[in-house]
Coordinates of C-alpha atoms and ligand atoms in Angstrom, one line a residue:
M1 CA 25.0 -17.8 51.6
S2 CA 25.9 -17.4 55.3
S3 CA 28.4 -15.4 57.3
N4 CA 29.8 -16.0 60.7
Y5 CA 30.1 -12.3 61.5
D6 CA 28.0 -11.5 64.6
N7 CA 30.4 -9.1 66.2
N8 CA 31.4 -11.2 69.2
G9 CA 27.9 -12.4 69.8
Q10 CA 26.2 -9.1 69.3
Y11 CA 24.4 -10.1 66.1
T12 CA 23.6 -13.9 66.8
R13 CA 19.8 -14.6 66.1
H14 CA 19.1 -14.6 69.7
S15 CA 20.8 -11.2 70.2
I16 CA 19.1 -9.7 67.2
L17 CA 15.7 -10.7 68.2
R18 CA 16.3 -9.6 71.8
Y19 CA 17.4 -6.1 70.4
E20 CA 14.5 -6.0 68.4
K21 CA 12.2 -6.2 71.4
I22 CA 13.6 -3.0 72.8
F23 CA 14.1 -1.0 69.5
G24 CA 10.9 -2.1 67.9
E25 CA 10.0 -4.4 65.0
G26 CA 12.4 -4.4 62.1
F27 CA 14.9 -2.3 63.9
V28 CA 18.1 -2.7 65.6
S29 CA 18.8 0.9 65.9
S30 CA 17.9 3.7 68.4
G31 CA 14.3 5.0 68.2
G32 CA 13.2 2.4 65.9
V33 CA 10.3 3.5 63.6
K34 CA 9.8 6.8 65.3
I35 CA 13.3 8.3 64.8
T36 CA 13.6 6.6 61.3
Q37 CA 10.5 8.3 60.3
S38 CA 11.8 11.6 61.5
F39 CA 14.7 11.2 59.3
C40 CA 12.6 9.9 56.4
D41 CA 10.5 13.2 56.6
R42 CA 13.6 15.1 55.6
L43 CA 14.1 13.3 52.4
D44 CA 12.7 14.5 49.1
L45 CA 13.4 11.5 46.8
P46 CA 12.3 11.1 43.2
K47 CA 9.5 8.5 42.6
G48 CA 11.3 5.1 42.2
A49 CA 14.5 6.5 43.7
K50 CA 17.3 3.9 44.0
V51 CA 18.5 3.5 47.6
L52 CA 21.4 1.7 49.2
D53 CA 21.1 0.9 52.8
I54 CA 24.6 0.1 54.4
G55 CA 24.1 -2.3 57.3
S56 CA 20.4 -2.9 56.7
G57 CA 20.0 -5.2 59.6
L58 CA 16.3 -6.7 59.7
G59 CA 15.2 -4.1 57.0
G60 CA 12.9 -1.9 58.9
A61 CA 14.2 1.2 57.3
A62 CA 14.3 -0.5 53.9
F63 CA 10.6 -1.3 54.0
M64 CA 9.8 2.1 55.2
L65 CA 11.7 3.9 52.4
A66 CA 10.1 1.6 49.8
D67 CA 6.7 2.2 51.3
Q68 CA 6.7 5.9 51.9
C69 CA 9.1 7.2 49.0
G70 CA 8.2 4.5 46.4
A71 CA 11.9 3.8 46.5
E72 CA 13.7 0.5 45.1
V73 CA 16.0 -0.3 48.1
H74 CA 19.1 -2.7 48.2
G75 CA 20.2 -3.5 51.7
V76 CA 23.6 -4.9 52.4
D77 CA 24.6 -6.4 55.7
L78 CA 27.6 -8.3 57.0
A79 CA 25.8 -10.5 59.6
G80 CA 24.3 -13.7 57.9
E81 CA 21.5 -13.9 60.5
M82 CA 20.5 -10.3 59.8
I83 CA 20.2 -11.1 56.1
T84 CA 18.5 -14.5 56.7
I85 CA 15.8 -12.6 58.7
A86 CA 15.3 -9.7 56.5
Q87 CA 15.0 -11.9 53.4
E88 CA 12.5 -14.1 55.1
R89 CA 10.4 -10.8 55.8
A90 CA 10.9 -9.5 52.4
E91 CA 9.4 -12.5 50.9
K92 CA 6.2 -11.8 52.7
Q93 CA 6.0 -8.3 51.2
A94 CA 5.4 -6.8 47.8
Y95 CA 8.0 -4.1 48.2
P96 CA 11.0 -3.7 45.6
V97 CA 13.4 -4.4 48.4
T98 CA 16.4 -6.7 48.1
F99 CA 19.0 -7.7 50.8
A100 CA 22.4 -9.1 50.2
L101 CA 25.2 -10.4 52.4
G102 CA 28.3 -8.6 52.2
D103 CA 30.9 -6.4 53.7
I104 CA 30.3 -2.8 52.2
R105 CA 34.1 -2.4 52.3
E106 CA 34.6 -5.0 49.8
L107 CA 31.6 -4.2 47.5
S108 CA 31.5 -2.1 44.5
F109 CA 28.6 -0.5 42.5
E110 CA 28.6 1.2 39.2
E111 CA 29.3 4.9 39.4
G112 CA 26.0 7.0 39.6
T113 CA 23.8 4.2 40.6
F114 CA 21.9 5.6 43.7
D115 CA 19.8 8.8 44.6
L116 CA 20.3 7.9 48.4
I117 CA 22.8 6.0 50.3
W118 CA 21.4 5.6 53.7
S119 CA 22.7 3.9 57.0
R120 CA 21.4 3.8 60.5
D121 CA 23.9 3.1 63.4
A122 CA 26.0 0.7 61.1
L123 CA 29.1 2.8 60.4
L124 CA 30.2 2.6 63.9
H125 CA 31.6 -0.9 62.9
I126 CA 33.8 0.6 60.3
P127 CA 37.2 2.0 60.9
E128 CA 37.7 2.9 57.3
K129 CA 35.3 5.7 57.1
R130 CA 37.2 8.1 54.7
E131 CA 37.7 5.2 52.2
L132 CA 33.9 4.3 52.4
F133 CA 32.8 7.9 51.9
E134 CA 34.9 8.3 48.8
K135 CA 33.2 5.2 47.4
V136 CA 29.8 6.4 48.5
L137 CA 30.3 9.6 46.6
T138 CA 31.1 7.8 43.5
W139 CA 28.0 5.4 43.7
L140 CA 25.7 8.4 44.1
K141 CA 24.1 10.1 41.2
P142 CA 24.9 13.7 40.7
G143 CA 22.6 15.6 43.1
G144 CA 22.2 12.4 45.2
E145 CA 22.7 12.3 48.9
V146 CA 23.9 10.3 51.8
M147 CA 22.0 10.3 55.1
F148 CA 23.0 8.4 58.1
S149 CA 22.7 8.2 61.9
D150 CA 25.5 6.9 64.0
Y151 CA 27.0 6.7 67.4
S152 CA 29.7 9.4 68.0
Q153 CA 31.5 10.6 70.9
A154 CA 33.2 13.8 72.4
P155 CA 36.5 14.7 70.8
N156 CA 38.4 13.5 74.1
P157 CA 36.2 11.0 76.0
K158 CA 36.8 11.3 79.7
T159 CA 35.4 8.3 81.5
D160 CA 37.1 4.7 81.5
G161 CA 33.6 3.1 81.4
F162 CA 32.9 4.7 78.2
K163 CA 36.3 3.9 76.6
E164 CA 35.9 0.2 77.7
Y165 CA 32.3 0.2 76.4
V166 CA 33.6 1.3 72.9
K167 CA 36.6 -1.1 73.0
T168 CA 34.5 -4.2 74.1
S169 CA 31.9 -3.4 71.6
G170 CA 34.4 -3.2 68.6
Y171 CA 33.1 0.5 67.8
H172 CA 35.1 2.9 65.7
L173 CA 33.6 6.3 66.8
L174 CA 34.3 9.9 65.7
D175 CA 33.2 13.2 67.2
P176 CA 30.5 14.6 65.0
E177 CA 32.5 17.5 63.6
T178 CA 35.2 15.2 62.5
Y179 CA 32.7 13.0 60.7
G180 CA 31.4 16.1 58.8
G181 CA 34.9 17.2 58.2
I182 CA 35.7 14.0 56.3
L183 CA 32.5 14.3 54.2
R184 CA 33.6 17.7 53.1
E185 CA 37.2 16.7 52.4
V186 CA 36.1 13.8 50.2
G187 CA 33.9 16.3 48.2
F188 CA 30.5 16.1 49.6
V189 CA 28.6 19.6 49.5
N190 CA 25.7 20.9 51.7
V191 CA 27.1 18.8 54.7
L192 CA 24.7 18.9 57.7
V193 CA 26.0 17.5 61.0
E194 CA 23.1 17.3 63.7
D195 CA 23.9 16.2 67.3
W196 CA 20.7 14.8 68.6
T197 CA 22.1 13.4 71.9
P198 CA 19.5 15.1 74.2
S199 CA 16.6 13.4 72.1
F200 CA 18.5 10.2 72.3
I201 CA 18.7 10.2 76.0
E202 CA 14.7 10.6 75.9
V203 CA 14.5 7.8 73.5
L204 CA 16.8 5.5 75.5
R205 CA 14.5 6.3 78.7
D206 CA 11.4 5.4 76.7
E207 CA 12.8 2.3 75.4
K208 CA 14.0 1.0 78.6
Q209 CA 10.5 1.9 80.3
S210 CA 8.6 0.3 77.5
L211 CA 10.7 -2.9 78.2
V212 CA 9.7 -3.0 81.7
D213 CA 6.0 -2.2 80.9
K214 CA 6.0 -5.2 78.4
K215 CA 8.1 -7.4 80.7
E216 CA 5.6 -10.2 80.9
I217 CA 5.5 -10.4 77.0
F218 CA 9.3 -10.2 76.7
L219 CA 9.8 -13.1 79.2
K220 CA 7.6 -15.4 77.1
D221 CA 10.5 -15.4 74.6
F222 CA 13.5 -14.4 76.7
T223 CA 14.9 -14.7 80.1
E224 CA 15.5 -12.6 83.2
E225 CA 19.2 -12.5 82.3
D226 CA 18.3 -11.1 78.7
L227 CA 16.1 -8.5 80.4
D228 CA 18.9 -7.6 82.8
Y229 CA 21.5 -7.2 80.0
L230 CA 19.3 -4.8 78.0
G231 CA 18.4 -2.8 81.1
K232 CA 22.1 -2.4 82.1
R233 CA 23.2 -1.6 78.6
W234 CA 20.7 1.1 78.3
E235 CA 21.4 2.5 81.7
Q236 CA 25.0 2.6 80.6
K237 CA 24.4 4.4 77.4
I238 CA 22.1 7.1 79.3
Q239 CA 25.0 7.6 81.7
Y240 CA 27.7 7.9 79.0
C241 CA 25.5 10.6 77.2
L242 CA 25.0 12.5 80.5
D243 CA 28.7 12.3 81.1
G244 CA 29.2 14.1 77.8
D245 CA 31.3 11.1 76.3
M246 CA 28.7 9.5 74.0
R247 CA 27.0 11.3 71.3
V248 CA 24.5 10.3 68.6
G249 CA 24.3 12.2 65.4
L250 CA 22.5 12.5 61.9
W251 CA 24.7 13.3 58.9
Q252 CA 23.2 14.4 55.5
A253 CA 25.4 15.5 52.6
F254 CA 25.0 15.9 48.9
K255 CA 27.0 15.0 45.7
A256 CA 27.1 18.1 43.6
K257 CA 24.8 18.2 40.6
Ligands
SAM1 C1 23.3 -1.7 65.1 S1 22.8 -2.7 63.5 C2 21.8 -1.5 62.7 C3 20.9 -2.3 61.6 C4 19.8 -1.4 60.9 N1 20.5 -0.3 60.2 C5 18.9 -0.8 61.7 O1 18.7 0.4 61.7 O2 18.2 -1.5 62.4 C6 24.5 -2.4 62.6 C7 24.4 -3.3 61.4 O3 25.6 -3.1 60.6 C8 26.0 -4.2 60.0 N2 27.5 -4.1 59.5 C9 28.4 -3.9 60.4 N3 29.7 -3.8 59.6 C10 29.3 -3.9 58.3 C11 30.0 -3.9 57.1 N4 31.3 -3.9 57.0 N5 29.3 -4.2 56.0 C12 27.8 -4.3 56.0 N6 27.1 -4.3 57.1 C13 27.9 -4.2 58.3 C14 25.8 -5.2 61.2 O4 25.9 -6.6 60.7 C15 24.5 -4.8 61.7 O5 23.4 -5.6 61.1

């Protein structure tokens, strides 16, 4: 099965593997393994927990959740190349992890299937957040939880540069509290909204520096143009955060028992 979705070139095989060089192996999301680990540390999952990863990408988080929590993870992603690479990697591992191509907006799962519905930096692609959270609530077991990180924004972003970045990237961003409000309105309880933009700025600086440090290795597979693209994009994100327009958050919320 294949899908042509690549978000206007953002998720072609070349772009994915280029991103992986800066985010770290298995990840196309901020802070890669380190930040994902800090989110995993907050989880208290039962052994053999059933997990759905929305926008699972290359599967880095899915493999971590299986490894650390003994979870069975099902990843769904809309980009054919992401799924192809993730499946190639899953075949080389013994974890109970599966990946399927699909648009989460069009999928359905049985009520009460999952202990955890997880997502890292994928919901930014989805405008219909309320509808999605309504379905997510249904798919969770009583007492189950949703945990996701996502790009976010100030209630009223100021700079034209940031507005253009959001538009050309095809992102649909909310401010952190609006996001949390939707979770409460659809029926989640114990909703946690955490703005971790200051740490994100540090993460971006580290990732950018690490790319410069590993320039020789990067240039074995990619070009100076690729290096320049990533450097500029990371600089932009740092500036948008410093301007107060861009934010990054973590949300955690539970289905009542
Ligand atoms: C920035 S990447 C993050 C990938 C992964 N979560 C990670 O942490 O490395 C966002 C992912 O969301 C996927 N995505 C976007 N819209 C989606 C949708 N409607 N359904 C499923 N996946 C989607 C993209 O294809 C992409 O792989």
